[in-house]
PDB file of C-alpha atoms in Angstrom:
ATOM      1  CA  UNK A   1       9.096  33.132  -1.971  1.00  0.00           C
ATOM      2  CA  UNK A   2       5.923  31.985  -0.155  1.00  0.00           C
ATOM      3  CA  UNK A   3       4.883  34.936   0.091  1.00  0.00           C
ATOM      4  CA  UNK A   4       5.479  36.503  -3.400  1.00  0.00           C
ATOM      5  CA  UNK A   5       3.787  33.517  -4.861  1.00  0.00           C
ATOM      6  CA  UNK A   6       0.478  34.101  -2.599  1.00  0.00           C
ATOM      7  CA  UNK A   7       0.410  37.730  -4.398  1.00  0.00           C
ATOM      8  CA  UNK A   8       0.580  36.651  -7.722  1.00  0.00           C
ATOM      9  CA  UNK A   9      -1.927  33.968  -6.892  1.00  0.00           C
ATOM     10  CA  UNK A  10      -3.857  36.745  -5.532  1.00  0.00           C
ATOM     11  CA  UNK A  11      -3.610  38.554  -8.941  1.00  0.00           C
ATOM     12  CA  UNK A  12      -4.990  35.910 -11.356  1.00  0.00           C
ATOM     13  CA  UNK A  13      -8.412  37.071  -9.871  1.00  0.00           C
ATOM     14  CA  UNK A  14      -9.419  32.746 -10.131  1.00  0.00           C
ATOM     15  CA  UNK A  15     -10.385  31.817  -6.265  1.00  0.00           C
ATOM     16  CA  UNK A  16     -10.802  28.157  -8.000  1.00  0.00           C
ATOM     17  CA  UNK A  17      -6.826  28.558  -8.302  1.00  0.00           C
ATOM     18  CA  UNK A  18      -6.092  30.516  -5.268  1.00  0.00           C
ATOM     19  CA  UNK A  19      -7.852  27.376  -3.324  1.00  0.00           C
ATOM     20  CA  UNK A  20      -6.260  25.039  -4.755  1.00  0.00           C
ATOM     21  CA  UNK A  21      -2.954  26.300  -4.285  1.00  0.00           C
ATOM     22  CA  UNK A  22      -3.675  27.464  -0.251  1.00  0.00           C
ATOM     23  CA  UNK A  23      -4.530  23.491  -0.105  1.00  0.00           C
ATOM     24  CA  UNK A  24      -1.336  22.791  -1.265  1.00  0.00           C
ATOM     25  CA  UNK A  25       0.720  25.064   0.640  1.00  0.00           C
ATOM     26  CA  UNK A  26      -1.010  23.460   4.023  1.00  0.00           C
ATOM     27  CA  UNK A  27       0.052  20.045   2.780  1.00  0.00           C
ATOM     28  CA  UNK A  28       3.446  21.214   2.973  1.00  0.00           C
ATOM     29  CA  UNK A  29       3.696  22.455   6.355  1.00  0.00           C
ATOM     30  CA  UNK A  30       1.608  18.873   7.674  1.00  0.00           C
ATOM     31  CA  UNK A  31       4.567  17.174   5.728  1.00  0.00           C
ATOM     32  CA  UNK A  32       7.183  19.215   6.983  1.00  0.00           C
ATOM     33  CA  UNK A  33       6.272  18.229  11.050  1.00  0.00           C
ATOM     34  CA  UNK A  34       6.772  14.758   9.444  1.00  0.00           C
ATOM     35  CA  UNK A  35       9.475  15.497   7.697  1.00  0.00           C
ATOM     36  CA  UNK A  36      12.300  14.262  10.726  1.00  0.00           C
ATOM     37  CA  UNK A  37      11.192  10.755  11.388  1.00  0.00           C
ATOM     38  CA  UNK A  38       7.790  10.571  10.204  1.00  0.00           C
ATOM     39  CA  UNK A  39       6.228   8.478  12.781  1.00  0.00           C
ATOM     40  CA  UNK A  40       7.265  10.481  15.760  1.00  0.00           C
ATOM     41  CA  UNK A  41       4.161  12.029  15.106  1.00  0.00           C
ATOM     42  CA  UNK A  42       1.794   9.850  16.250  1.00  0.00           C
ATOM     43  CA  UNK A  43       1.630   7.620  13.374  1.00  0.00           C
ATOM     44  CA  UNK A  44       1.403   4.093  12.252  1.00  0.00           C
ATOM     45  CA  UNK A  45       5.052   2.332  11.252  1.00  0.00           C
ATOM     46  CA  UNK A  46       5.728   1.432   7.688  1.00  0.00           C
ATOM     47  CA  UNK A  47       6.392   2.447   4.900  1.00  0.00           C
ATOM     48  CA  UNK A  48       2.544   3.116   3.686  1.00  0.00           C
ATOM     49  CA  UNK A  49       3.113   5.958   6.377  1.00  0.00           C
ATOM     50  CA  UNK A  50       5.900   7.593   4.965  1.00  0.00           C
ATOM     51  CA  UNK A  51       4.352   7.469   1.407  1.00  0.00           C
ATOM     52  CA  UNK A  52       1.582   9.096   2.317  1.00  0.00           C
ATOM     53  CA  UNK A  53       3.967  11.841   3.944  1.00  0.00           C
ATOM     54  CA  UNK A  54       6.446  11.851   0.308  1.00  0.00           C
ATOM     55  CA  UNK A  55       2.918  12.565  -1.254  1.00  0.00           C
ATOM     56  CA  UNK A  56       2.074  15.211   1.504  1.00  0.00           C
ATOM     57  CA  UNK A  57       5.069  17.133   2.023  1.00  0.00           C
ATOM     58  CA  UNK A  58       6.238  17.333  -1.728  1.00  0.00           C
ATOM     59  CA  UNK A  59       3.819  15.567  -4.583  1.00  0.00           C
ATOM     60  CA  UNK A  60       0.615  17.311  -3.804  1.00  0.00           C
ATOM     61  CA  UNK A  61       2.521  20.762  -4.474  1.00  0.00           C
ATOM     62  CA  UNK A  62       3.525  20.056  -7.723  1.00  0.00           C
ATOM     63  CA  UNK A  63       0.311  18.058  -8.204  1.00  0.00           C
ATOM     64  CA  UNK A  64      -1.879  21.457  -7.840  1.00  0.00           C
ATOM     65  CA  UNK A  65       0.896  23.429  -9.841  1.00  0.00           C
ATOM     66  CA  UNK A  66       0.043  21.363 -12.663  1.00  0.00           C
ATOM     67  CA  UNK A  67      -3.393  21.581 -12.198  1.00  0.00           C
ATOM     68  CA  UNK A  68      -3.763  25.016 -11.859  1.00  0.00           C
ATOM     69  CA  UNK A  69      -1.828  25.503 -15.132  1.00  0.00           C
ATOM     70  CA  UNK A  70      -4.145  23.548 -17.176  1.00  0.00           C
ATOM     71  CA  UNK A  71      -7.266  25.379 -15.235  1.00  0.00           C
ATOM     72  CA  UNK A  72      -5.486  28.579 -16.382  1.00  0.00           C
ATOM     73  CA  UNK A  73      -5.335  27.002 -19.979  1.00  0.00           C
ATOM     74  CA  UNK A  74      -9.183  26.693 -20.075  1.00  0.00           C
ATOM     75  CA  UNK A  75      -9.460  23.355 -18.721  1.00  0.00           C
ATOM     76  CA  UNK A  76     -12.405  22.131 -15.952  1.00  0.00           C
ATOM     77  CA  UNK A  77     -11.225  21.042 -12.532  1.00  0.00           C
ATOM     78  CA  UNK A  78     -13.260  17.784 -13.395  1.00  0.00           C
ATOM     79  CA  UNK A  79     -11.913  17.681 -17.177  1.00  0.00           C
ATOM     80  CA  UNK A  80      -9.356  14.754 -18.119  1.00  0.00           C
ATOM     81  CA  UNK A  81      -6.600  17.003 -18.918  1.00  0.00           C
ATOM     82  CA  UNK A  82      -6.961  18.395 -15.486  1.00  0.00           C
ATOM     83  CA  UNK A  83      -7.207  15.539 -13.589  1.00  0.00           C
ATOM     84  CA  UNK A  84      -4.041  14.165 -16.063  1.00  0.00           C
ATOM     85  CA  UNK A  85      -1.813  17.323 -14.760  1.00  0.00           C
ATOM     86  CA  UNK A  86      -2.438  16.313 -11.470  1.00  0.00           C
ATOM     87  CA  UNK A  87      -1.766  12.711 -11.477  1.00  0.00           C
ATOM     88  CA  UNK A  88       1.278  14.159 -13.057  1.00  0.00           C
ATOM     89  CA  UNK A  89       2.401  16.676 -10.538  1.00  0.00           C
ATOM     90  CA  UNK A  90       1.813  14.076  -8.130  1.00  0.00           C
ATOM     91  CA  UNK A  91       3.848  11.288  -9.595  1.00  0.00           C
ATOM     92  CA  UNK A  92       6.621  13.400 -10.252  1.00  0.00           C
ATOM     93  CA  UNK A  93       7.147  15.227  -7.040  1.00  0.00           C
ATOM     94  CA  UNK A  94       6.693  11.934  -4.776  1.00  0.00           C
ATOM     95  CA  UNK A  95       9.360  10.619  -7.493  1.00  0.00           C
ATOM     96  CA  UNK A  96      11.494  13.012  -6.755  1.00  0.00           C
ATOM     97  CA  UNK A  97      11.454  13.347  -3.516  1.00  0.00           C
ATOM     98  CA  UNK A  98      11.882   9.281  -2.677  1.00  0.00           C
ATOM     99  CA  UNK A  99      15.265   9.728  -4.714  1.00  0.00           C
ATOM    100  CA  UNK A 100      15.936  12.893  -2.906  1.00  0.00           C
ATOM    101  CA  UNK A 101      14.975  11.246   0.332  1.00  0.00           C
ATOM    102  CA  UNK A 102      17.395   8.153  -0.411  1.00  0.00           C
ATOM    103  CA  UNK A 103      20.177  10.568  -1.139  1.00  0.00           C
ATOM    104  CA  UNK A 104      20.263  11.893   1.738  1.00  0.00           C
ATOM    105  CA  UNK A 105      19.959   8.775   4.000  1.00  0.00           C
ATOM    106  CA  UNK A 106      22.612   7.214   2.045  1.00  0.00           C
ATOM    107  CA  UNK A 107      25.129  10.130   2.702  1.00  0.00           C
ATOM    108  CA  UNK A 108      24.223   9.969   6.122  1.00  0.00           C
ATOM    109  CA  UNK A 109      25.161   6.564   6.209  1.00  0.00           C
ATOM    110  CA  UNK A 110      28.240   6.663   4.154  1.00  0.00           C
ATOM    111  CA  UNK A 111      29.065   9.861   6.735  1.00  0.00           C
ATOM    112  CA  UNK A 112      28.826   7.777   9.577  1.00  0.00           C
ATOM    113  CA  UNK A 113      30.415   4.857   8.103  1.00  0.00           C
ATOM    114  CA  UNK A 114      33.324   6.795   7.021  1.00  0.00           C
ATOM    115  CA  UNK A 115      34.079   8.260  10.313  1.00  0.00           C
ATOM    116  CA  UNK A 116      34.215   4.191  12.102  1.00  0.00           C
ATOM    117  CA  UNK A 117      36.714   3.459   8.873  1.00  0.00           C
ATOM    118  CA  UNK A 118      38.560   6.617   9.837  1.00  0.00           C
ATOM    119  CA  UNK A 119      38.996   5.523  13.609  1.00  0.00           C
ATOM    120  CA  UNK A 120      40.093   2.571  12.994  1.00  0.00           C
ATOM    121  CA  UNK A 121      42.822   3.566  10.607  1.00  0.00           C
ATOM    122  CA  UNK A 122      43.851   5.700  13.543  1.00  0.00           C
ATOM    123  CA  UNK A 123      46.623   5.207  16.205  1.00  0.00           C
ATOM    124  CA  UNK A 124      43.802   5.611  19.259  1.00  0.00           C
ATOM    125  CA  UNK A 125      41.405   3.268  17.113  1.00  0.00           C
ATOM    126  CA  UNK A 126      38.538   4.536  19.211  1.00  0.00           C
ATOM    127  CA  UNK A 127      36.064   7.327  18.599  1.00  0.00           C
ATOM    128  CA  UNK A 128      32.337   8.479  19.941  1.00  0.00           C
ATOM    129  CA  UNK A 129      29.629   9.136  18.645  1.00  0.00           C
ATOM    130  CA  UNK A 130      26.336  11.803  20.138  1.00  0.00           C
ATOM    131  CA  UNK A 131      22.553  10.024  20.283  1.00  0.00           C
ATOM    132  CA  UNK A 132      22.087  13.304  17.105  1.00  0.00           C
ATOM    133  CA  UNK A 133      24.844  12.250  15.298  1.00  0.00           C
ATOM    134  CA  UNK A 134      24.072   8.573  14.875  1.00  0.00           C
ATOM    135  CA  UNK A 135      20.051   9.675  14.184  1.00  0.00           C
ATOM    136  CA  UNK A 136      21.288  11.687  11.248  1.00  0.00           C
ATOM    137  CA  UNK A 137      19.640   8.453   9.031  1.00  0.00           C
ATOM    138  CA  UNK A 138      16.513   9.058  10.324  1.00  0.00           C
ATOM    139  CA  UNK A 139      15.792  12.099   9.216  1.00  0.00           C
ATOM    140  CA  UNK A 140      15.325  10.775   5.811  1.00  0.00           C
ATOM    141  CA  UNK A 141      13.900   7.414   7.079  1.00  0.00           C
ATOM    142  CA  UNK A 142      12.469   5.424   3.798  1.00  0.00           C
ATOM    143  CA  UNK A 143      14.919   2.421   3.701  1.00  0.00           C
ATOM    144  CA  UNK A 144      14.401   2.121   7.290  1.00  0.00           C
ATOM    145  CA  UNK A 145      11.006   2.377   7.710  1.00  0.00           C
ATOM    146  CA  UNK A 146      10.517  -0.433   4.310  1.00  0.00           C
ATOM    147  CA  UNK A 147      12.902  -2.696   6.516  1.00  0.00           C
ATOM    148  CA  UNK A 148      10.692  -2.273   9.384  1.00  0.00           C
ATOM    149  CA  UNK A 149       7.661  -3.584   7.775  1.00  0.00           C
ATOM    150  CA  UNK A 150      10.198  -6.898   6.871  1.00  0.00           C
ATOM    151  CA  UNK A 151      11.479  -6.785  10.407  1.00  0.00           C
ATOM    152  CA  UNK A 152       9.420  -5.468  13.484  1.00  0.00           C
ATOM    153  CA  UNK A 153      12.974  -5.440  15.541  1.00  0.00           C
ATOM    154  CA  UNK A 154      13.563  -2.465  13.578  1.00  0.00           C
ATOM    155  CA  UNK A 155      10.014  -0.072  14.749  1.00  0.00           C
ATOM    156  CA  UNK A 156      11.717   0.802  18.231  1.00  0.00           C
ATOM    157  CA  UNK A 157      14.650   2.560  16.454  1.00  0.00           C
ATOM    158  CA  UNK A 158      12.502   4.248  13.688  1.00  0.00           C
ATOM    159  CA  UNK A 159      10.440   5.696  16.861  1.00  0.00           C
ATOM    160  CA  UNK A 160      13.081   6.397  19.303  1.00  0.00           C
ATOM    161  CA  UNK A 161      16.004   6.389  17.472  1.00  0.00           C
ATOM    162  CA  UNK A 162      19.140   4.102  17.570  1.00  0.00           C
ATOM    163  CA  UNK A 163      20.097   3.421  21.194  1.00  0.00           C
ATOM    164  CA  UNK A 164      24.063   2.373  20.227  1.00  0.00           C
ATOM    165  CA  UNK A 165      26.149   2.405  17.624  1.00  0.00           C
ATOM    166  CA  UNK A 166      25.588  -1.433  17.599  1.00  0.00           C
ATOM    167  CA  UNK A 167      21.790  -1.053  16.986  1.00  0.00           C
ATOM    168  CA  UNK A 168      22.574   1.246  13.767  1.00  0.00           C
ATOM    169  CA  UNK A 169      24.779  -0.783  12.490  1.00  0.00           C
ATOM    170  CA  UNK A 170      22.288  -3.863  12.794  1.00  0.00           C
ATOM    171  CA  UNK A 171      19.148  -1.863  11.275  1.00  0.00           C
ATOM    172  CA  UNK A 172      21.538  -1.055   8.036  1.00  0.00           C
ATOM    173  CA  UNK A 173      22.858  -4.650   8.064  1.00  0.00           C
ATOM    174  CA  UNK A 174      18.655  -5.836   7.806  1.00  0.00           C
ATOM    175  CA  UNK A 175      18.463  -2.389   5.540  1.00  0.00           C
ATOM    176  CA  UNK A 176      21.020  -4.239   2.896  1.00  0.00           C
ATOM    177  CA  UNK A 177      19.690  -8.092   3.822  1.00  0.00           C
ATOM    178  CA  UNK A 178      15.549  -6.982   2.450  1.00  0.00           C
ATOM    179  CA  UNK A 179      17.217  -4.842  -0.123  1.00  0.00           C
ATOM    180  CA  UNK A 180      15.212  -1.779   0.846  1.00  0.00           C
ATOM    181  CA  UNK A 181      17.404   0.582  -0.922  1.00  0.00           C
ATOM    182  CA  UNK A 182      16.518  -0.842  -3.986  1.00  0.00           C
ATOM    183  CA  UNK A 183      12.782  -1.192  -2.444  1.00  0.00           C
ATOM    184  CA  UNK A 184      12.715   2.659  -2.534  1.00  0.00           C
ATOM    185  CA  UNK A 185      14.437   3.070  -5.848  1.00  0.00           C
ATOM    186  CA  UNK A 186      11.983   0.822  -7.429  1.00  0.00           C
ATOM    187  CA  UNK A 187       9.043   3.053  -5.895  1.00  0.00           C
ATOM    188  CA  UNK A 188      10.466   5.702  -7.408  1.00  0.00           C
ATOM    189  CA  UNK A 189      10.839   4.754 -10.776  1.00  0.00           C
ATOM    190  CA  UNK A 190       7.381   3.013 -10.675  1.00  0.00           C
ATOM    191  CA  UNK A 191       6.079   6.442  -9.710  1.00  0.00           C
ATOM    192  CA  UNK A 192       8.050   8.134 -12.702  1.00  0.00           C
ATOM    193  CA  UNK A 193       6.647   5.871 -15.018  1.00  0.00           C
ATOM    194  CA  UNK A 194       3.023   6.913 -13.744  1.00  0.00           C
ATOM    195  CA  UNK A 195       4.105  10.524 -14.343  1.00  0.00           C
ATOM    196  CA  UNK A 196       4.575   9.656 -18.086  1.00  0.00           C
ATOM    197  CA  UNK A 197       1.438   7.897 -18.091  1.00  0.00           C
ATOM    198  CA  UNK A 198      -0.470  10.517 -17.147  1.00  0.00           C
ATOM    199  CA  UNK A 199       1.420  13.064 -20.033  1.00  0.00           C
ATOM    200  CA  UNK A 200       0.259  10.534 -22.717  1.00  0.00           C
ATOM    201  CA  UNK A 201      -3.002  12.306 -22.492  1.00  0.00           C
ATOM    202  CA  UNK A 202      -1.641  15.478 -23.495  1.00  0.00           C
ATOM    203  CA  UNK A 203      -1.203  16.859 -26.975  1.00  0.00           C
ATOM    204  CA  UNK A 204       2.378  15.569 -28.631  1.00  0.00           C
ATOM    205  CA  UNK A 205       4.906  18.408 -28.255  1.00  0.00           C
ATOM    206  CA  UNK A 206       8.227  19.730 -27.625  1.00  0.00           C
ATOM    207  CA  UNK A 207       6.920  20.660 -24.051  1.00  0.00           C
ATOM    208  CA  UNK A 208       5.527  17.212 -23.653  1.00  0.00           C
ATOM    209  CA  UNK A 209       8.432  15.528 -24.695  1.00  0.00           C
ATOM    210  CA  UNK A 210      10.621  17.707 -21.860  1.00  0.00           C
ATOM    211  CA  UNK A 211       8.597  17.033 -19.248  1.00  0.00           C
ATOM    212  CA  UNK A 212       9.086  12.862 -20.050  1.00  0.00           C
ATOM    213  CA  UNK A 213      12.617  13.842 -19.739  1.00  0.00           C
ATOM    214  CA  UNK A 214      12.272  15.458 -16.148  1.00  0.00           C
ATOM    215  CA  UNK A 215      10.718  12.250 -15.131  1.00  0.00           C
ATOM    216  CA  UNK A 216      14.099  10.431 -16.116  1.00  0.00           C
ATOM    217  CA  UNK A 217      16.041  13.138 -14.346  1.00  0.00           C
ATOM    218  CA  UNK A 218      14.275  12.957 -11.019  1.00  0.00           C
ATOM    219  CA  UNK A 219      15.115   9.265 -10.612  1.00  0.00           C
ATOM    220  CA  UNK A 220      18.931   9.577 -11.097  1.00  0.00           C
ATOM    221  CA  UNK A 221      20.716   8.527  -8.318  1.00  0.00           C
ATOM    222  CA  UNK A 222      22.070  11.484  -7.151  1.00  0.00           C
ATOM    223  CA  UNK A 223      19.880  13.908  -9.131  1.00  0.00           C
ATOM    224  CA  UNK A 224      23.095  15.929 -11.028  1.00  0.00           C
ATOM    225  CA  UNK A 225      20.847  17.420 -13.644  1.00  0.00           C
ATOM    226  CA  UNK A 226      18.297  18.808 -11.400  1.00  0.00           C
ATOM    227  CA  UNK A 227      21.479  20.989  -9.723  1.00  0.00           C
ATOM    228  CA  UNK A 228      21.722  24.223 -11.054  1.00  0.00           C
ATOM    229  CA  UNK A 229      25.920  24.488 -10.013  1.00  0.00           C
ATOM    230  CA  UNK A 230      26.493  21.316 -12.556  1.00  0.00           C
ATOM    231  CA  UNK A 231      25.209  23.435 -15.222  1.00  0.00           C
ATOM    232  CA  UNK A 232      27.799  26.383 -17.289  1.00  0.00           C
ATOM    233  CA  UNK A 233      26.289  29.861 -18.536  1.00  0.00           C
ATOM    234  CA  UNK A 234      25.565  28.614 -21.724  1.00  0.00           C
ATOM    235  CA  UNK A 235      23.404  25.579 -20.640  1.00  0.00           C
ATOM    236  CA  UNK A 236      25.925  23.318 -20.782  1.00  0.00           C
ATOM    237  CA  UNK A 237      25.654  20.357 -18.244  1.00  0.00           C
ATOM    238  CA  UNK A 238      28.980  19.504 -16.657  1.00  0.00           C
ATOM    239  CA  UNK A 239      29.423  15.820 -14.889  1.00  0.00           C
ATOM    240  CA  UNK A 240      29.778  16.319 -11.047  1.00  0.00           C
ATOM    241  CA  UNK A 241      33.153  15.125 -10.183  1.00  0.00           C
ATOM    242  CA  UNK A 242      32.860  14.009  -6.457  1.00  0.00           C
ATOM    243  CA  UNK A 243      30.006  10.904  -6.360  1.00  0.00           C
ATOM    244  CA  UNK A 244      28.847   9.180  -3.386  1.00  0.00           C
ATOM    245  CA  UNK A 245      29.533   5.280  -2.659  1.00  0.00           C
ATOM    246  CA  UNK A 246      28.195   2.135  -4.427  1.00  0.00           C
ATOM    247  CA  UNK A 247      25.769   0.325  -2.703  1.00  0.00           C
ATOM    248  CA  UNK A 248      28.534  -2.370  -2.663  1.00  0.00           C
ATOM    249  CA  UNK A 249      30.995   0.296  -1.234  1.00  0.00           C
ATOM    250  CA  UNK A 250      28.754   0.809   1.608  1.00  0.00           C
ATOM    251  CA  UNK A 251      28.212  -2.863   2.318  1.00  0.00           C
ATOM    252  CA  UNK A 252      31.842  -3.205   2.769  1.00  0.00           C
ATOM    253  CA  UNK A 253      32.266  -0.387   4.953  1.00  0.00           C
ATOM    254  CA  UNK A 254      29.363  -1.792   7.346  1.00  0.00           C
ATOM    255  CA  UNK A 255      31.447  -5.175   7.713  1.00  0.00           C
ATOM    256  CA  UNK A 256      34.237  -3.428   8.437  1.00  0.00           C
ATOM    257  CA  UNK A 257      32.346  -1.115  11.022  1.00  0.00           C
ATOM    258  CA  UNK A 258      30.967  -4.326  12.061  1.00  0.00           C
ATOM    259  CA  UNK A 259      33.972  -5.692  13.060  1.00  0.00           C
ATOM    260  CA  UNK A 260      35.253  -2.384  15.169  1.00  0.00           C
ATOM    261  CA  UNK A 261      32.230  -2.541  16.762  1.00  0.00           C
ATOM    262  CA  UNK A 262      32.830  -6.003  18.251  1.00  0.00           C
ATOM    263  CA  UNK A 263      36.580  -4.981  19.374  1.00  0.00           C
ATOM    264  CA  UNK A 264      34.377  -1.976  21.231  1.00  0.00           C
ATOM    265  CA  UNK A 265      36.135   1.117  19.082  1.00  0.00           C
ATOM    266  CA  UNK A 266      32.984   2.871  18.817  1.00  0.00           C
ATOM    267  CA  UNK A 267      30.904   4.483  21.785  1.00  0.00           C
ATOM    268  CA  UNK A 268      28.261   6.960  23.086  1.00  0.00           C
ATOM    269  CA  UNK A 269      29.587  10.221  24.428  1.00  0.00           C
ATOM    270  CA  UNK A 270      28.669   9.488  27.872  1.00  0.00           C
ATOM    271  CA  UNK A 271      27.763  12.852  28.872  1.00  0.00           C
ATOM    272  CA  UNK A 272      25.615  13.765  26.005  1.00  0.00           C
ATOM    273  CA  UNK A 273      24.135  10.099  26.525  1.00  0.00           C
ATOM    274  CA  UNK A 274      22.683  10.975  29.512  1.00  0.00           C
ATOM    275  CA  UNK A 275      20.778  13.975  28.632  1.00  0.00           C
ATOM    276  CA  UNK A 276      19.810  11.590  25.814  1.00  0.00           C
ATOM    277  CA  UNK A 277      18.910   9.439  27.674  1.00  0.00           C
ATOM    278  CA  UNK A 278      16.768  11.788  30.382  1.00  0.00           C
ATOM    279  CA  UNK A 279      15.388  12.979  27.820  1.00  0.00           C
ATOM    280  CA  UNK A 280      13.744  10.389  26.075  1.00  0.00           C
ATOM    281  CA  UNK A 281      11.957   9.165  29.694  1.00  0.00           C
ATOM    282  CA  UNK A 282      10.662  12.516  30.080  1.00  0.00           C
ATOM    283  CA  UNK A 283       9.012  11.393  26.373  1.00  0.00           C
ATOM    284  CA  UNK A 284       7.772   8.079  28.525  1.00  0.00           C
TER     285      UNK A 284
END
């Protein structure tokens, strides 16, 4: 797809495009190496970090998109309809992608969760876990990295991962105490809102009034509009069946994975610990 869209950018014959666009595509591969635990990187901790990444990695492609469209429309790079489709793009793909972002963690989570409920519904009631498996969180990091601003416990694991089950099951317990979920949510729609800021500029339309819808889309939840399978051949949308946990849900799973965790049901697999584990000093 890269590749077919660098032709037709080739073909508009507008280098003022075809820069703008190669600017964007290099943002995306920076954000990408930050995309698995942003501040393994060599950056700062915090959330201002991973921001700056969500912008990066996903809003500044969509930001050029849209400014590129109104260049093609006639419009100066300096002209306030220009610099309005950008502050678009911009808002709308960081929107999205902080939504997207939190999806993800939150599966993870709920994954992880789900298997400590399962072993201790079992007859062994004990069950292991690989240094990976429990560092599935991180690779969508936002709620942990907003927590780590609140509490500076939390930087070693967002740099080096979680060392036990124990220490994940502490950083979500301070994820849910400083609310950071709802943190990141509220960042979101914040940034939405900017997105339809920046379309009141524009010319009223059937178009414009669309795009204000998108904005609403992108900050659902779990995003069930934006799917192409929930949708029929004639454009109908159909209501995903299978939905993800509460936010309460989840808290009540943690206490109960809390309390396995204190009998000792849950564990490292030893021998993938160690090559964990020799692996991280050769990091040192």
């Amino acid at each position: 797809l890269l590749s077919r869209a660098s032709v037709l950018l080739a073909s508009l014959r507008n280098t003022e495009v075809v820069e703008i666009m190669a600017g964007a595509l290099e943002a995306i591969m920076k954000g990408q190496m930050f995309l698995h635990r942003p501040v393994e990187m060599k950056q700062s901790t915090g959330m201002e970090q991973y921001l700056t990444n969500v912008e990066t990695r996903t809003g500044q492609l969509l930001a050029a998109g849209c400014q590129c469209a109104a260049l093609v429309a006639g419009h100066s790079r300096d002209s306030p309809i220009s610099e309005a489709a950008f502050q678009f793009g911009l808002n709308l793909g960081s929107s999205y992608q902080l939504t997207n972002d939190l999806k993800v963690t939150e599966r993870n989570y709920e994954k992880l969760l789900k298997k400590m409920e399962d072993c201790m519904k079992a007859e062994q009631g004990e069950c292991s876990f690989d240094p990976y498996e429990l560092n599935e969180p991180l690779q969508r990091a936002g709620p942990l990295l907003y927590a780590a601003d609140v509490y500076p416990e939390l930087k070693h694991s967002s740099v080096e991962g979680f060392d036990d089950v124990s220490a994940l099951l502490r950083a979500r317990e301070l994820i849910v105490e400083c609310k950071a979920v709802q943190a990141v949510r509220k960042m979101a729609l914040d940034r939405s809102e900017r997105a339809k800021e920046a379309l009141m500029l524009m010319s009223e339309s059937e178009e414009r009034e669309a795009l204000r819808t998108l904005c609403d889309f992108v900050v659902d939840a779990q995003q069930s509009r934006l799917q192409r399978v929930n949708y029929m051949e004639d454009g109908g949308f159909v209501e995903p069946k299978e939905q993800s946990k509460s936010g309460t849900q989840l808290v009540e799973a943690l206490k109960d994975a809390k309390k396995g965790a204190k009998l000792g049901m849950f564990s490292m697999k030893e021998q993938v610990k160690e090559q964990f584990d020799r692996w991280r000093g050769n990091r040192k």
